XYZ file of C-alpha atoms in Angstrom:
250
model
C 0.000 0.000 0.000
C 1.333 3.370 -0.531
C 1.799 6.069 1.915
C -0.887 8.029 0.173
C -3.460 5.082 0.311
C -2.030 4.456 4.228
C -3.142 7.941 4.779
C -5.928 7.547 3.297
C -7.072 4.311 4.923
C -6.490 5.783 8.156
C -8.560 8.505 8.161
C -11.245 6.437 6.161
C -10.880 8.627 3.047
C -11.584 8.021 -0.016
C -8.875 7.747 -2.714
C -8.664 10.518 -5.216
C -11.922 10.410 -7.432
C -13.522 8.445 -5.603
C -17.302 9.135 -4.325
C -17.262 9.965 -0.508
C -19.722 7.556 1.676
C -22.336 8.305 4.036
C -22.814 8.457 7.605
C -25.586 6.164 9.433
C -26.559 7.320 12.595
C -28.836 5.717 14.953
C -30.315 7.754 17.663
C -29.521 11.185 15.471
C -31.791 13.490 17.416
C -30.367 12.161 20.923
C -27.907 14.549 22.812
C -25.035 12.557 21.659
C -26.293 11.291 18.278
C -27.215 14.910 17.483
C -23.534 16.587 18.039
C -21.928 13.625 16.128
C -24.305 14.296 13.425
C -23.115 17.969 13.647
C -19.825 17.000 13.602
C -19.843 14.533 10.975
C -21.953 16.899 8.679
C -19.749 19.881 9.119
C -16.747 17.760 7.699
C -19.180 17.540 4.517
C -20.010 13.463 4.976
C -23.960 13.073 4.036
C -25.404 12.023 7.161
C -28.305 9.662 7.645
C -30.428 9.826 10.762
C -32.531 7.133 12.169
C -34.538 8.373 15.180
C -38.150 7.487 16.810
C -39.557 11.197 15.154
C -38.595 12.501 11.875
C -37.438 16.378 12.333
C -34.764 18.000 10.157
C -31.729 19.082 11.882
C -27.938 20.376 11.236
C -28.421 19.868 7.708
C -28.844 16.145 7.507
C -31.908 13.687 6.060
C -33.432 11.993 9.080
C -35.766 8.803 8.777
C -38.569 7.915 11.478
C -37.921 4.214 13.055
C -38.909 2.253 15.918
C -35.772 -0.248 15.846
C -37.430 -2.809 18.718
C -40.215 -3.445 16.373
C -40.128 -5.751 13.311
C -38.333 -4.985 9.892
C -35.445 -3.524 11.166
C -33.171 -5.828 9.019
C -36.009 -5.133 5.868
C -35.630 -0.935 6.259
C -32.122 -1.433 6.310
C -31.268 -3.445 3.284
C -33.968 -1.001 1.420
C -31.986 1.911 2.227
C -28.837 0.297 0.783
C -30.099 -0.556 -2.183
C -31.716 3.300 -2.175
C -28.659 5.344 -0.780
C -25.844 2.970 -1.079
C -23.659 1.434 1.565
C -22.389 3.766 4.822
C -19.056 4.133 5.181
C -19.581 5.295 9.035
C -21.786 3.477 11.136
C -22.837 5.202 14.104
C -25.268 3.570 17.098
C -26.629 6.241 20.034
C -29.607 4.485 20.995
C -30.215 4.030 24.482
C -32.953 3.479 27.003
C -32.176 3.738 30.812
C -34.898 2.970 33.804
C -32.394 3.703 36.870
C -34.772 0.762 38.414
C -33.468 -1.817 40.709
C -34.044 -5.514 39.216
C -36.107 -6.228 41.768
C -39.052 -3.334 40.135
C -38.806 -4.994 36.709
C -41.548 -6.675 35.168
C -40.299 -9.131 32.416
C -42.168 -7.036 29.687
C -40.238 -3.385 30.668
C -37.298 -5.900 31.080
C -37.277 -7.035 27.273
C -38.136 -3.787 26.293
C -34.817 -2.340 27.296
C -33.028 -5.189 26.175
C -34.264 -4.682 22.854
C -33.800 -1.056 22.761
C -30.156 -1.459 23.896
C -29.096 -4.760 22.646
C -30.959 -6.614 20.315
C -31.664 -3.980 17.989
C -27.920 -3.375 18.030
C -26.981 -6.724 17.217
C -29.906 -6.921 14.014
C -28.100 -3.989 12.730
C -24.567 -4.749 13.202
C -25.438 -8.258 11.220
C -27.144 -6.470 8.376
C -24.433 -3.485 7.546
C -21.357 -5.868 8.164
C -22.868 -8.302 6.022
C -23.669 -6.041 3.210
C -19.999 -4.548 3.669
C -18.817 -7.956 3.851
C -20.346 -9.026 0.834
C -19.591 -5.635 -1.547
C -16.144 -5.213 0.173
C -16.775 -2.026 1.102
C -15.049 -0.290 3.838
C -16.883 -0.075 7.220
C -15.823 2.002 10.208
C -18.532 1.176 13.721
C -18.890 3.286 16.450
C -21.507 2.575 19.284
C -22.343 4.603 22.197
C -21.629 2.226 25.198
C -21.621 3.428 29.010
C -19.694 2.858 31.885
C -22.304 1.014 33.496
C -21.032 -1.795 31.489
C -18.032 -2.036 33.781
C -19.108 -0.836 37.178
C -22.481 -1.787 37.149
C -25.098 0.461 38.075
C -28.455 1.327 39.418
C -30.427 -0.678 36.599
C -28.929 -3.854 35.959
C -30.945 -4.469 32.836
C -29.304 -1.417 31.431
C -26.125 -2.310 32.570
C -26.193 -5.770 31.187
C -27.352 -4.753 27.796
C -24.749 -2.134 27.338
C -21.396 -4.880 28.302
C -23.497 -7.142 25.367
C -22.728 -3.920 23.446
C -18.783 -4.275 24.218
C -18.875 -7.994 23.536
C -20.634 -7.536 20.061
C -18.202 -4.870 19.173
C -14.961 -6.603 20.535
C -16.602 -9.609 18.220
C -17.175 -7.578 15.163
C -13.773 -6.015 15.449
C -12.232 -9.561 15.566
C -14.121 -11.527 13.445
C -13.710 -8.670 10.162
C -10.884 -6.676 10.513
C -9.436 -8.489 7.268
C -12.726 -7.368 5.390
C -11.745 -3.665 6.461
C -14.169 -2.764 9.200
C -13.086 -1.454 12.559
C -15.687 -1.225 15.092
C -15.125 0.663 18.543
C -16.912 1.468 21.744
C -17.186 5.190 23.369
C -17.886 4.662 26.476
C -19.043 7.652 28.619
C -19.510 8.616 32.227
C -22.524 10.431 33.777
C -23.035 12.708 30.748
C -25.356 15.890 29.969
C -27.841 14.668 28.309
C -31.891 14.192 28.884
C -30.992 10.473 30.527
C -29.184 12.080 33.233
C -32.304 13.950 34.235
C -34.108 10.863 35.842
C -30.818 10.352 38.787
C -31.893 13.375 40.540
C -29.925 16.326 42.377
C -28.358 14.102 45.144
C -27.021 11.346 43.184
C -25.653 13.809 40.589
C -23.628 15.495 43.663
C -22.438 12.346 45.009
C -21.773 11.599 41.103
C -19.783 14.730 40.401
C -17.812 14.649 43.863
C -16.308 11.246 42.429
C -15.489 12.423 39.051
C -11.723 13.523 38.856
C -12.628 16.519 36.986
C -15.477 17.403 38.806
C -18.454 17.470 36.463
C -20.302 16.042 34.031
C -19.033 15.216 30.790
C -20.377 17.080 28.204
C -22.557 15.367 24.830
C -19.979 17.688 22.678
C -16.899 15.565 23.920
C -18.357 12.020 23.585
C -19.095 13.071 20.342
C -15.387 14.192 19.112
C -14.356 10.987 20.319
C -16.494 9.273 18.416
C -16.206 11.434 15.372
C -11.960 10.508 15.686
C -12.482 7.028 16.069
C -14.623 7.470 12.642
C -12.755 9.451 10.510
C -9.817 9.901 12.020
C -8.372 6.859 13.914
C -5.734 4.381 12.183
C -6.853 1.262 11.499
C -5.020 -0.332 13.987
C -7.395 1.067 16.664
C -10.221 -1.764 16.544
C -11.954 -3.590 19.278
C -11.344 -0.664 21.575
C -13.427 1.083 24.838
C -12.618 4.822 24.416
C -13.375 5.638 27.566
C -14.469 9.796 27.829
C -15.672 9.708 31.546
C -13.883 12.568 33.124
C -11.506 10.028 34.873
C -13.947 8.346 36.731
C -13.225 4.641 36.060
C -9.508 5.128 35.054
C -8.705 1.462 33.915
């Protein structure tokens, strides 16, 4: 490979005359999905959003999905054949309870599974495969937490986001050779609308823990998210980028 092409390949760019891809972003209108969909956009790489409610935003075509219901794999392989492989794939979906397991009924129980897990899973297995099969570069990034190490207050939550690690450690290992890289970010108590349901104590106690004493902000998940897609050498695969302020430090 040349050093022009190494370049290239490790900042998942094109070669000269070549088409750019797209960006697919799950969970586009979410306080993380929405500032990588900024980001991404403003380095002129056609984003498409998937999100419960269609709305317009930062420039980018958004489609309306419910991905714990039926079809997922269907709408997917339609918008392929329609808009053409991504290049970035991008996962920010995320439901948390803060319940104890004790206070979960098995419906709510699969419900979040789904939503954080399963859905994840039907997705990854439909855009690797189509990569797979067109040999098309693929670069993953999902939106992990650091419940997933430490546990948390909702074990269901907790559980389904260390699946997420496993899938992407799996992906990462099983088709590196086809030229997909797949990473986790995995953030710390972060400002977004999921934070809201912890409540003024437990974000004290939260921020009195955190080395740099706050919150993380949605805009730095984000960059890190946007490196490890466009950015990142190839050599970074498999990986938990962890932007938490310092708080688990492993």
């Amino acid at each position: 490979m040349s050093s022009t092409a190494l370049r290239n390949a490790a900042r998942n760019e094109p070669e000269e005359g070549q088409k750019k891809g797209h960006g697919l972003v799950f969970g586009s209108r979410g306080g993380i999905g929405s500032e990588i969909s900024r980001i991404l956009s403003h380095k002129d790489i056609n984003v498409h959003g998937i999100d419960r409610a269609e709305m317009s935003a930062h420039g980018i075509n958004e489609w309306a999905l419910d991905v714990t219901q039926p079809g997922l794999e269907t709408w997917l392989e339609d918008h392929f054949r329609n808009h053409g492989l991504p290049r970035f794939f991008v996962w920010c979906i995320g439901v948390y309870d803060r319940r104890p397991l004790t206070e979960y009924g098995t419906v709510r129980m699969r419900t979040v599974l789904d939503t954080n897990l399963t859905a994840l899973l039907v997705a990854l297995r439909t855009v690797v495969a189509a990569a797979v099969e067109q040999r098309s570069p693929l670069r993953v990034v999902v939106v992990g937490s650091q419940a997933s190490v430490n546990g948390g207050t909702d074990a269901v939550y907790a559980a389904a986001k260390a699946g997420c690690v496993a899938a992407v450690k799996s992906v990462a290992r099983e088709y590196g050779r086809h030229g997909i890289t797949a990473n986790i970010v995995s953030p710390g108590p972060t400002n977004t609308t999921m934070a809201e349901v912890m409540g003024d104590e437990r974000r004290r106690h939260y921020e009195s823990t955190i080395p740099i004493g706050r919150f993380t902000e949605p805009l730095e998940v984000a960059a890190a998210a946007v490196w490890l897609l466009t950015e990142a050498p190839p050599a970074i695969t498999g990986t938990v980028l962890d932007v938490d302020g310092g708080l688990v430090r492993r």
